[in-house]
Coordinates of C-alpha atoms in Angstrom, one line a residue:
Chain A
X1 CA 135.6 82.8 116.8
X2 CA 133.6 86.2 117.7
X3 CA 136.2 88.2 116.8
X4 CA 136.4 86.6 113.4
X5 CA 132.9 87.3 113.1
X6 CA 133.0 90.8 113.9
X7 CA 136.1 91.0 111.2
X8 CA 133.8 89.4 109.1
X9 CA 131.2 92.1 109.5
X10 CA 133.1 94.8 109.2
X11 CA 134.7 93.5 106.2
X12 CA 131.1 93.5 104.3
X13 CA 131.1 94.9 101.0
X14 CA 127.7 97.1 101.3
X15 CA 125.6 97.5 98.2
X16 CA 124.5 100.8 97.6
X17 CA 123.6 103.5 94.6
X18 CA 126.6 105.6 93.4
X19 CA 123.9 107.9 91.8
X20 CA 120.7 108.3 92.7
X21 CA 119.0 109.3 89.9
X22 CA 115.3 109.5 91.5
X23 CA 116.9 112.5 93.9
X24 CA 116.5 115.1 91.5
X25 CA 112.5 114.2 90.7
X26 CA 111.9 113.8 94.4
X27 CA 113.5 117.3 95.6
X28 CA 110.7 119.1 93.3
X29 CA 108.0 117.5 95.3
X30 CA 109.9 118.2 98.3
X31 CA 111.0 121.7 98.0
X32 CA 107.2 122.8 97.0
X33 CA 105.3 120.8 99.2
X34 CA 104.6 123.8 101.9
X35 CA 104.4 126.2 99.4
X36 CA 101.5 124.5 97.3
X37 CA 99.6 123.6 100.7
X38 CA 99.6 126.8 102.0
X39 CA 98.3 128.3 98.6
X40 CA 95.6 125.4 98.8
X41 CA 94.8 126.2 102.1
X42 CA 93.7 129.9 101.2
X43 CA 91.9 129.0 98.1
X44 CA 89.8 126.7 100.4
X45 CA 89.9 128.9 103.3
X46 CA 87.7 131.9 101.5
X47 CA 84.7 129.8 100.3
X48 CA 84.8 128.0 103.9
X49 CA 84.3 131.2 105.5
X50 CA 81.9 132.6 102.9
X51 CA 79.9 129.6 103.6
X52 CA 80.2 129.8 107.6
X53 CA 79.1 133.4 107.6
X54 CA 76.3 133.1 105.0
X55 CA 75.0 130.0 107.4
X56 CA 75.6 132.0 111.0
X57 CA 73.3 134.9 109.7
X58 CA 70.7 132.7 108.2
X59 CA 70.7 130.9 111.5
X60 CA 70.2 133.9 113.3
X61 CA 67.9 135.4 111.4
X62 CA 65.2 132.2 111.8
X63 CA 65.8 132.3 115.5
X64 CA 64.8 135.3 116.2
X65 CA 61.7 134.4 113.6
X66 CA 61.6 138.0 111.9
X67 CA 60.2 136.5 107.9
X68 CA 59.7 140.0 107.2
X69 CA 63.3 141.4 108.0
X70 CA 64.6 138.3 106.1
X71 CA 62.7 138.4 103.3
X72 CA 64.2 141.9 103.0
X73 CA 67.5 140.9 103.2
X74 CA 67.0 138.4 100.5
X75 CA 65.4 141.0 98.5
X76 CA 68.3 143.6 98.6
X77 CA 70.8 140.8 98.3
X78 CA 68.9 139.2 95.1
X79 CA 69.4 142.9 93.8
X80 CA 72.8 143.8 94.9
X81 CA 74.9 144.2 91.8
X82 CA 78.3 143.1 93.6
X83 CA 76.4 139.4 94.5
X84 CA 76.5 138.9 90.6
X85 CA 80.3 138.9 90.9
X86 CA 81.4 138.0 94.3
X87 CA 79.4 134.5 93.8
X88 CA 81.0 133.0 90.7
X89 CA 84.6 133.9 91.5
X90 CA 84.0 132.4 95.4
X91 CA 82.3 129.3 94.2
X92 CA 83.9 128.8 90.7
X93 CA 87.2 131.1 90.2
X94 CA 88.6 130.3 93.5
X95 CA 88.0 126.1 94.0
X96 CA 89.4 126.2 89.7
X97 CA 92.4 127.8 91.1
X98 CA 92.6 125.6 93.9
X99 CA 92.1 122.3 92.3
X100 CA 94.8 123.5 89.3
X101 CA 97.4 124.4 91.9
X102 CA 97.2 121.2 93.8
X103 CA 96.7 119.1 90.7
X104 CA 100.0 120.2 89.4
X105 CA 101.8 119.9 92.9
X106 CA 100.5 116.3 93.0
X107 CA 101.2 115.3 89.7
X108 CA 104.5 115.0 87.6
X109 CA 105.3 114.8 83.8
X110 CA 108.1 113.1 82.5
X111 CA 108.8 112.4 78.3
X112 CA 110.7 109.9 77.4
X113 CA 112.4 110.4 74.4
X114 CA 113.6 106.9 73.5
X115 CA 110.4 105.5 73.8
X116 CA 108.0 109.0 72.8
X117 CA 105.8 108.2 75.9
X118 CA 104.6 111.0 78.1
X119 CA 104.5 109.6 81.8
X120 CA 102.2 111.2 84.2
X121 CA 102.7 110.0 88.0
X122 CA 100.5 111.3 90.8
X123 CA 102.1 111.3 94.2
X124 CA 100.2 110.5 97.4
X125 CA 100.3 114.0 99.3
X126 CA 97.0 113.3 101.6
X127 CA 96.7 117.1 102.4
X128 CA 96.7 118.5 98.6
X129 CA 94.4 115.5 97.5
X130 CA 91.8 116.7 100.3
X131 CA 92.5 120.6 99.0
X132 CA 92.0 118.9 95.5
X133 CA 88.6 117.0 96.0
X134 CA 86.9 119.5 98.1
X135 CA 87.6 122.3 95.3
X136 CA 86.1 119.8 92.5
X137 CA 83.4 118.9 95.0
X138 CA 82.4 123.2 95.5
X139 CA 82.9 123.3 91.2
X140 CA 80.3 120.2 90.7
X141 CA 77.7 121.7 93.4
X142 CA 78.1 125.1 91.8
X143 CA 77.2 123.9 87.9
X144 CA 74.7 121.4 89.5
X145 CA 72.9 124.6 90.9
X146 CA 73.0 126.5 88.1
X147 CA 71.9 124.0 85.8
X148 CA 69.0 123.3 88.2
X149 CA 68.1 126.9 87.4
X150 CA 68.7 128.3 91.1
X151 CA 70.8 131.2 89.6
X152 CA 69.9 133.1 87.1
X153 CA 72.7 135.4 85.3
X154 CA 71.4 138.7 83.9
Chain B
X1 CA 130.4 118.5 105.1
X2 CA 132.3 119.4 108.0
X3 CA 130.4 120.8 111.4
X4 CA 131.2 124.5 110.5
X5 CA 129.7 124.4 106.9
X6 CA 126.7 122.6 108.5
X7 CA 126.2 125.2 110.7
X8 CA 126.5 127.6 108.0
X9 CA 124.2 126.1 105.8
X10 CA 121.3 125.6 108.6
X11 CA 121.7 129.5 109.3
X12 CA 121.0 129.9 105.6
X13 CA 118.3 127.6 105.6
X14 CA 116.3 129.7 108.7
X15 CA 116.9 132.8 106.3
X16 CA 115.6 131.0 103.1
X17 CA 113.7 127.7 103.5
X18 CA 114.9 127.0 99.7
X19 CA 118.5 126.4 100.7
X20 CA 117.0 123.3 102.0
X21 CA 118.0 121.8 98.6
X22 CA 121.2 122.2 99.5
X23 CA 121.3 120.1 102.1
X24 CA 119.3 117.4 100.6
X25 CA 121.8 117.5 97.8
X26 CA 124.3 116.9 100.5
X27 CA 122.7 113.9 102.3
X28 CA 120.1 112.5 100.2
X29 CA 122.6 109.7 99.0
X30 CA 123.7 108.3 102.0
X31 CA 120.7 108.2 104.0
X32 CA 119.0 106.5 100.9
X33 CA 121.7 103.9 100.8
X34 CA 121.1 103.4 104.8
X35 CA 117.7 102.6 104.4
X36 CA 118.0 100.4 101.2
X37 CA 120.7 98.4 103.5
X38 CA 118.6 98.2 106.1
X39 CA 115.3 97.1 103.9
X40 CA 117.0 95.6 101.2
X41 CA 113.7 97.1 99.1
X42 CA 114.3 99.7 96.5
X43 CA 110.7 101.1 96.6
X44 CA 110.0 101.2 100.4
X45 CA 113.5 102.9 100.7
X46 CA 112.5 105.6 98.4
X47 CA 109.0 106.0 100.1
X48 CA 110.9 106.2 103.7
X49 CA 113.8 108.5 102.4
X50 CA 111.0 110.4 101.2
X51 CA 109.4 110.6 104.3
X52 CA 112.4 111.4 106.0
X53 CA 113.3 114.6 104.2
X54 CA 109.8 116.0 104.1
X55 CA 109.8 115.6 107.7
X56 CA 113.0 117.3 108.1
X57 CA 112.5 120.0 105.9
X58 CA 108.9 120.5 107.9
X59 CA 111.4 120.7 111.1
X60 CA 114.5 121.9 110.0
X61 CA 113.4 125.8 111.3
X62 CA 113.2 124.7 115.0
X63 CA 116.4 122.6 114.9
X64 CA 118.5 123.9 117.3
X65 CA 122.6 123.3 117.2
X66 CA 123.4 121.5 120.4
X67 CA 125.5 118.3 120.3
X68 CA 124.0 116.4 117.6
X69 CA 125.2 117.9 113.8
X70 CA 122.7 117.8 111.0
X71 CA 123.7 114.4 109.3
X72 CA 123.5 113.1 112.8
X73 CA 119.9 114.5 112.7
X74 CA 119.0 113.0 109.5
X75 CA 120.3 109.9 110.3
X76 CA 118.1 109.6 113.4
X77 CA 114.9 110.4 111.6
X78 CA 115.8 107.9 109.0
X79 CA 116.4 105.3 111.7
X80 CA 112.8 106.4 113.3
X81 CA 111.1 105.8 109.8
X82 CA 112.4 102.8 109.6
X83 CA 112.2 101.2 112.9
X84 CA 108.2 102.6 112.7
X85 CA 107.8 100.7 109.2
X86 CA 109.4 97.4 111.0
X87 CA 107.2 97.9 114.2
X88 CA 104.2 98.5 111.9
X89 CA 101.7 95.5 111.8
X90 CA 102.5 92.9 109.2
X91 CA 99.2 93.6 107.3
X92 CA 100.0 97.0 107.1
X93 CA 103.5 96.5 105.7
X94 CA 101.9 93.7 103.3
X95 CA 99.7 96.7 101.8
X96 CA 102.2 99.0 101.5
X97 CA 104.3 96.3 99.5
X98 CA 101.9 95.4 97.5
X99 CA 100.5 98.8 96.7
X100 CA 104.5 99.3 95.5
X101 CA 104.5 96.5 93.8
X102 CA 101.9 97.8 91.6
X103 CA 102.8 101.2 91.8
X104 CA 106.0 99.9 89.8
X105 CA 104.2 100.3 86.7
X106 CA 103.8 103.9 87.1
X107 CA 107.8 104.8 87.5
X108 CA 108.7 102.2 84.6
X109 CA 111.0 104.5 82.9
X110 CA 114.6 103.8 82.0
X111 CA 116.0 104.9 84.9
X112 CA 114.1 103.5 87.2
X113 CA 114.3 100.4 86.2
X114 CA 118.0 100.5 85.7
X115 CA 118.8 102.3 89.2
X116 CA 116.2 99.6 90.7
X117 CA 117.9 96.4 88.9
X118 CA 121.3 97.6 89.8
X119 CA 120.7 97.8 93.6
X120 CA 119.1 95.0 93.7
X121 CA 121.2 92.9 91.6
X122 CA 124.5 93.8 93.7
X123 CA 122.2 93.0 96.7
X124 CA 121.8 89.5 95.2
X125 CA 125.2 88.8 94.1
X126 CA 126.6 89.8 97.9
X127 CA 125.5 86.7 99.5
X128 CA 126.9 87.3 102.7
X129 CA 125.7 91.0 102.8
X130 CA 122.6 89.4 102.2
X131 CA 122.5 87.0 105.0
X132 CA 123.2 89.1 107.3
X133 CA 120.6 91.4 106.4
X134 CA 118.4 88.5 106.7
X135 CA 119.2 87.6 110.1
X136 CA 119.2 91.1 111.3
X137 CA 115.5 91.3 110.4
X138 CA 115.3 89.0 112.8
X139 CA 116.1 90.7 116.0
X140 CA 114.9 93.4 118.2
X141 CA 115.0 96.8 116.6
X142 CA 117.2 98.4 119.2
X143 CA 120.1 95.6 118.0
X144 CA 119.2 96.7 114.7
X145 CA 120.0 99.8 114.4
X146 CA 123.3 99.6 116.6
X147 CA 124.4 96.8 114.0
X148 CA 123.3 98.5 111.4
X149 CA 124.8 101.7 111.7
X150 CA 128.2 100.2 112.7
X151 CA 128.6 97.8 110.4
X152 CA 126.4 99.1 107.1
X153 CA 127.6 102.2 108.3
X154 CA 131.1 102.4 109.1
X155 CA 130.0 104.7 112.2
X156 CA 132.0 105.0 115.2
X157 CA 130.8 104.5 118.5
X158 CA 129.9 108.1 119.2
X159 CA 128.6 108.9 115.9
X160 CA 126.0 105.7 116.9
X161 CA 125.3 107.3 120.3
X162 CA 124.4 110.9 118.5
X163 CA 122.1 109.5 116.0
X164 CA 120.4 107.0 118.7
X165 CA 120.6 109.6 121.3
X166 CA 122.2 106.8 123.9
X167 CA 125.0 107.0 126.1
X168 CA 128.4 105.4 124.4
X169 CA 128.5 102.5 127.0
X170 CA 125.0 101.8 126.4
X171 CA 125.8 101.2 122.5
X172 CA 129.0 99.5 123.2
X173 CA 126.5 96.8 125.3
X174 CA 124.3 97.0 122.9
X175 CA 126.6 96.2 119.9
X176 CA 128.3 93.4 122.0
X177 CA 125.0 91.4 122.8
X178 CA 123.8 92.2 119.1
X179 CA 126.9 90.8 117.1
X180 CA 126.3 87.6 119.6
X181 CA 122.6 87.4 118.7
X182 CA 123.5 87.6 115.4
X183 CA 126.2 85.2 115.2
X184 CA 124.1 82.7 116.4
X185 CA 121.4 83.5 114.0
X186 CA 123.9 83.7 111.1
X187 CA 125.6 80.3 111.9
X188 CA 122.1 78.6 112.4
X189 CA 120.7 80.0 108.7
X190 CA 121.1 77.9 105.8

């Protein structure tokens, strides 16, 4: 009797797809996952390192209590011509690029010719989404900073 | 793909990771079908298959050729992913199932509907398989994995031992006890 059941299991007709059409869509995302994560990491590390260095420098100057030196450095930095270019690049251009790269990594566009629709899907990839949100936060903070008049471009 | 071809492809992947696409093309279908036969849900199978291949892609550089073939290695990752899905507490599974149910709206293009419909119809039509699958899900994971590999995937004892990293004797004994348990559930099921 047990052999009959085993035979029955052996002869089971198993369901399965002959052609898996979603395979190609998945492949595109998979093959780009590592690349886009690395690029995103680089783009987020640059402003993060910049902020960290600025913070450490600020803390160090405050702790040795040299307001005159601090003011002098600020005065010099304020007049440094390179800063006018570096700040917008680090806080605006780089996060915008990071946001674009990561947005492209998680989104997928498909045109359905029959119904004349563009189907946009967003894949759930935590690393890319975190980088995307951090980039957007940096861009928004920087814009708020400009709007409230703390930074003046000459 | 035979062992020599797999070995060659693995060497190529280590030199150029883009060649992982060839491995993906060769094994996606059998792995997806295996996951579908175990879970019986198209969306969950798609999700688990994606996780399986992402893990394989990230770990393939450290894959060392020993006794186990690449195909068996992929089956092993897929088996672990399916087991993880079944072992998770019910609330987490419910959240995932509900999310995927609503996420269907995102994938509502013709190919998706047709593919999903065809597979799920096929599953419904074959009553015997559907009943075996339902009963199988009630067994311990250790029996589920050996029985599904043996009777859904038609793997030999040796192949199952490779995939599950168990001794052949252990696989045989798990199979024999598993069949017994499955039979009693099958006979008592409506």
